[in-house]
GROMACS .gro file of C-alpha atoms in nm:
model
  223
    1MET     CA    1  -0.852  -1.889   0.647
    2ALA     CA    2  -0.522  -2.066   0.696
    3GLY     CA    3  -0.208  -1.854   0.724
    4ASN     CA    4  -0.186  -1.584   0.460
    5SER     CA    5  -0.361  -1.772   0.178
    6PRO     CA    6  -0.672  -1.620   0.025
    7THR     CA    7  -1.005  -1.786   0.102
    8PRO     CA    8  -1.186  -1.887  -0.220
    9THR     CA    9  -1.528  -1.862  -0.054
   10VAL     CA   10  -1.494  -1.494   0.039
   11LYS     CA   11  -1.742  -1.280  -0.150
   12LEU     CA   12  -1.602  -0.982  -0.338
   13LEU     CA   13  -1.693  -0.642  -0.192
   14THR     CA   14  -1.904  -0.418  -0.411
   15GLN     CA   15  -1.729  -0.104  -0.528
   16ALA     CA   16  -1.944   0.100  -0.291
   17GLN     CA   17  -1.840  -0.122   0.002
   18PHE     CA   18  -1.477  -0.105  -0.111
   19ASP     CA   19  -1.487   0.276  -0.126
   20THR     CA   20  -1.648   0.296   0.217
   21ALA     CA   21  -1.384   0.066   0.365
   22PHE     CA   22  -1.107   0.294   0.242
   23ASP     CA   23  -1.287   0.605   0.370
   24ILE     CA   24  -1.299   0.441   0.713
   25LEU     CA   25  -0.938   0.321   0.708
   26ALA     CA   26  -0.827   0.670   0.605
   27GLY     CA   27  -1.000   0.806   0.913
   28HIS     CA   28  -0.830   0.561   1.147
   29ILE     CA   29  -0.475   0.521   1.015
   30ASP     CA   30  -0.188   0.767   0.992
   31PRO     CA   31  -0.031   0.672   0.656
   32LYS     CA   32   0.339   0.687   0.743
   33SER     CA   33   0.622   0.442   0.698
   34GLU     CA   34   0.743   0.278   1.019
   35LEU     CA   35   1.093   0.259   0.874
   36ASN     CA   36   1.309   0.556   0.973
   37TYR     CA   37   1.476   0.742   0.687
   38GLU     CA   38   1.580   1.089   0.577
   39SER     CA   39   1.668   1.037   0.211
   40PRO     CA   40   1.572   0.807  -0.078
   41LEU     CA   41   1.903   0.624  -0.026
   42ASP     CA   42   1.826   0.574   0.345
   43LEU     CA   43   1.486   0.433   0.254
   44THR     CA   44   1.630   0.205  -0.013
   45ILE     CA   45   1.882   0.061   0.233
   46ALA     CA   46   1.615   0.024   0.503
   47VAL     CA   47   1.373  -0.155   0.271
   48VAL     CA   48   1.642  -0.397   0.156
   49LEU     CA   49   1.724  -0.471   0.521
   50SER     CA   50   1.356  -0.515   0.610
   51ALA     CA   51   1.305  -0.833   0.406
   52GLN     CA   52   1.194  -1.105   0.652
   53CYS     CA   53   1.267  -0.867   0.939
   54THR     CA   54   1.067  -0.622   1.150
   55ASP     CA   55   1.085  -0.248   1.096
   56LYS     CA   56   1.182  -0.201   1.462
   57ALA     CA   57   1.485  -0.428   1.421
   58VAL     CA   58   1.587  -0.244   1.103
   59ASN     CA   59   1.553   0.095   1.276
   60ARG     CA   60   1.785  -0.019   1.554
   61VAL     CA   61   2.051  -0.120   1.301
   62THR     CA   62   2.020   0.184   1.076
   63ALA     CA   63   2.037   0.425   1.371
   64LYS     CA   64   2.397   0.313   1.420
   65LEU     CA   65   2.478   0.248   1.054
   66TRP     CA   66   2.380   0.597   0.945
   67GLN     CA   67   2.626   0.754   1.185
   68ARG     CA   68   2.885   0.642   0.930
   69CYS     CA   69   2.706   0.590   0.598
   70ARG     CA   70   2.482   0.846   0.430
   71THR     CA   71   2.612   0.830   0.072
   72PRO     CA   72   2.695   0.550  -0.173
   73GLU     CA   73   3.063   0.641  -0.142
   74GLU     CA   74   3.054   0.591   0.235
   75TYR     CA   75   2.898   0.246   0.204
   76LEU     CA   76   3.163   0.147  -0.047
   77ALA     CA   77   3.437   0.281   0.181
   78MET     CA   78   3.299   0.065   0.462
   79GLY     CA   79   3.307  -0.240   0.237
   80GLU     CA   80   3.095  -0.554   0.230
   81GLU     CA   81   3.269  -0.734   0.517
   82GLU     CA   82   3.245  -0.446   0.765
   83LEU     CA   83   2.892  -0.365   0.652
   84GLY     CA   84   2.794  -0.725   0.713
   85THR     CA   85   2.926  -0.701   1.067
   86ALA     CA   86   2.726  -0.382   1.122
   87ILE     CA   87   2.399  -0.543   1.012
   88ARG     CA   88   2.466  -0.890   1.153
   89SER     CA   89   2.163  -0.883   1.385
   90ILE     CA   90   1.941  -0.869   1.074
   91GLY     CA   91   1.833  -1.190   0.904
   92LEU     CA   92   2.004  -1.277   0.574
   93TRP     CA   93   2.270  -1.017   0.655
   94ARG     CA   94   2.531  -1.159   0.416
   95ASN     CA   95   2.303  -1.135   0.114
   96LYS     CA   96   2.181  -0.792   0.222
   97ALA     CA   97   2.532  -0.655   0.267
   98LYS     CA   98   2.623  -0.780  -0.081
   99ALA     CA   99   2.307  -0.623  -0.226
  100ILE     CA  100   2.369  -0.287  -0.057
  101ILE     CA  101   2.724  -0.267  -0.190
  102GLY     CA  102   2.595  -0.363  -0.536
  103ILE     CA  103   2.323  -0.096  -0.516
  104CYS     CA  104   2.574   0.173  -0.422
  105GLU     CA  105   2.809   0.072  -0.704
  106ALA     CA  106   2.522   0.082  -0.954
  107LEU     CA  107   2.397   0.419  -0.828
  108LEU     CA  108   2.740   0.574  -0.875
  109ARG     CA  109   2.800   0.403  -1.207
  110GLU     CA  110   2.461   0.466  -1.367
  111HIS     CA  111   2.274   0.738  -1.175
  112GLY     CA  112   2.529   0.984  -1.043
  113GLY     CA  113   2.487   0.846  -0.693
  114VAL     CA  114   2.116   0.935  -0.684
  115VAL     CA  115   1.832   0.687  -0.629
  116PRO     CA  116   1.617   0.694  -0.946
  117ALA     CA  117   1.244   0.765  -0.928
  118ASN     CA  118   1.177   0.511  -1.202
  119ARG     CA  119   1.051   0.155  -1.160
  120ALA     CA  120   1.263  -0.006  -1.432
  121ALA     CA  121   1.579   0.164  -1.307
  122LEU     CA  122   1.505   0.066  -0.948
  123GLN     CA  123   1.436  -0.297  -1.035
  124ALA     CA  124   1.766  -0.310  -1.224
  125LEU     CA  125   1.948  -0.247  -0.894
  126PRO     CA  126   2.085  -0.553  -0.707
  127GLY     CA  127   1.838  -0.691  -0.452
  128VAL     CA  128   1.554  -0.461  -0.560
  129GLY     CA  129   1.242  -0.641  -0.680
  130ARG     CA  130   0.898  -0.512  -0.765
  131LYS     CA  131   0.780  -0.484  -0.404
  132THR     CA  132   1.090  -0.294  -0.292
  133ALA     CA  133   1.067  -0.063  -0.593
  134ASN     CA  134   0.702   0.009  -0.516
  135VAL     CA  135   0.785   0.104  -0.157
  136ILE     CA  136   1.058   0.342  -0.272
  137LEU     CA  137   0.838   0.499  -0.540
  138ASN     CA  138   0.549   0.545  -0.297
  139VAL     CA  139   0.727   0.652   0.021
  140ALA     CA  140   1.031   0.840  -0.110
  141PHE     CA  141   0.883   0.986  -0.428
  142GLY     CA  142   0.510   1.011  -0.356
  143GLN     CA  143   0.399   0.793  -0.646
  144PRO     CA  144   0.065   0.605  -0.616
  145THR     CA  145   0.200   0.250  -0.604
  146LEU     CA  146   0.108  -0.053  -0.393
  147ALA     CA  147   0.380  -0.280  -0.255
  148VAL     CA  148   0.191  -0.601  -0.181
  149ASP     CA  149   0.359  -0.778   0.110
  150THR     CA  150   0.208  -1.055   0.323
  151HIS     CA  151  -0.001  -0.805   0.522
  152ILE     CA  152  -0.157  -0.636   0.220
  153PHE     CA  153  -0.210  -0.969   0.044
  154ARG     CA  154  -0.387  -1.107   0.349
  155VAL     CA  155  -0.607  -0.803   0.417
  156ALA     CA  156  -0.710  -0.755   0.056
  157ASN     CA  157  -0.804  -1.118  -0.004
  158ARG     CA  158  -0.940  -1.197   0.342
  159THR     CA  159  -1.184  -0.906   0.347
  160GLY     CA  160  -1.303  -0.951  -0.010
  161MET     CA  161  -1.147  -0.634  -0.148
  162VAL     CA  162  -1.004  -0.855  -0.421
  163LYS     CA  163  -0.987  -1.228  -0.491
  164GLU     CA  164  -0.643  -1.306  -0.631
  165LYS     CA  165  -0.384  -1.580  -0.584
  166THR     CA  166  -0.057  -1.387  -0.620
  167PRO     CA  167   0.084  -1.061  -0.483
  168GLU     CA  168   0.127  -0.909  -0.829
  169LYS     CA  169  -0.230  -0.992  -0.935
  170THR     CA  170  -0.349  -0.853  -0.602
  171GLU     CA  171  -0.156  -0.532  -0.671
  172HIS     CA  172  -0.312  -0.485  -1.014
  173ALA     CA  173  -0.661  -0.567  -0.889
  174LEU     CA  174  -0.632  -0.318  -0.603
  175LEU     CA  175  -0.501  -0.043  -0.830
  176LYS     CA  176  -0.813  -0.082  -1.043
  177ARG     CA  177  -1.047  -0.049  -0.742
  178VAL     CA  178  -0.885   0.194  -0.497
  179PRO     CA  179  -1.055   0.537  -0.517
  180ALA     CA  180  -0.825   0.800  -0.669
  181LYS     CA  181  -0.835   1.011  -0.351
  182HIS     CA  182  -0.690   0.721  -0.149
  183LEU     CA  183  -0.443   0.580  -0.401
  184LEU     CA  184  -0.136   0.761  -0.269
  185HIS     CA  185  -0.180   0.626   0.084
  186ALA     CA  186  -0.353   0.293   0.008
  187HIS     CA  187  -0.027   0.105   0.069
  188HIS     CA  188  -0.003   0.229   0.427
  189TYR     CA  189  -0.373   0.195   0.506
  190LEU     CA  190  -0.362  -0.173   0.416
  191ILE     CA  191  -0.022  -0.265   0.556
  192LEU     CA  192  -0.084  -0.097   0.892
  193HIS     CA  193  -0.434  -0.242   0.916
  194GLY     CA  194  -0.282  -0.586   0.854
  195ARG     CA  195   0.004  -0.530   1.094
  196TYR     CA  196  -0.207  -0.425   1.392
  197THR     CA  197  -0.571  -0.527   1.337
  198CYS     CA  198  -0.624  -0.782   1.059
  199VAL     CA  199  -0.334  -0.994   1.183
  200ALA     CA  200  -0.264  -1.341   1.049
  201ARG     CA  201  -0.339  -1.587   1.330
  202LYS     CA  202  -0.617  -1.422   1.527
  203PRO     CA  203  -0.749  -1.108   1.360
  204ARG     CA  204  -0.877  -0.844   1.599
  205CYS     CA  205  -1.226  -0.840   1.448
  206PRO     CA  206  -1.403  -0.704   1.760
  207VAL     CA  207  -1.208  -0.376   1.730
  208CYS     CA  208  -1.184  -0.361   1.350
  209PRO     CA  209  -1.339  -0.043   1.206
  210ILE     CA  210  -1.440  -0.218   0.882
  211VAL     CA  211  -1.564  -0.546   1.031
  212HIS     CA  212  -1.919  -0.468   0.913
  213LEU     CA  213  -1.794  -0.457   0.554
  214CYS     CA  214  -1.554  -0.752   0.570
  215ASN     CA  215  -1.675  -1.070   0.397
  216TRP     CA  216  -1.441  -1.313   0.573
  217PRO     CA  217  -1.669  -1.590   0.704
  218ALA     CA  218  -1.465  -1.687   1.013
  219LYS     CA  219  -1.440  -1.364   1.208
  220THR     CA  220  -1.285  -1.366   1.554
  221VAL     CA  221  -1.560  -1.335   1.817
  222GLU     CA  222  -1.343  -1.256   2.121
  223LEU     CA  223  -0.993  -1.116   2.156
   0.00000   0.00000   0.00000
């Protein structure tokens, strides 16, 4: 498998194998976000900042940022220029600062300053696409959604959980197969498995708890 692209020759797991894989992942992974946050607004800001950036880098920035900004009004009082300076160590900081100011303006204008627990309303906010909305709905509001990033896309298609060519199709295919008891935490089981075990360049197959179920034909023999 090259990069994060799905391998067409991977055989699809049976539903029984799929269910077993999730049972095992649930026993090995603590399903918690690695982004620090205390409120839905914190999480929204953190997720916007996390695009093409590590959670650790975002946490370093937000630790300082949140000493000043915890409400939409406080972000607006800071202003786009000063906010940009505060997040300058983050990639795409200019676009992200503009998006955060736009989000805060929209929250005050349309939602009484409160982050909505509704997909359509979230996706109407500046800089919030389907993946970001899914993270907010799942992590902040406990809704059973799947935000398919590069890790989830890779794990799902590499192992044979699904065989899809786009993140959105992967999301829909997974939602049809994930056992109901695991649906709430499926996002974190897959993303953390992809982040630390089923990594892109040299997956850690020798220590993978679901290696016996995985249908990827080019497993790593040695770490």
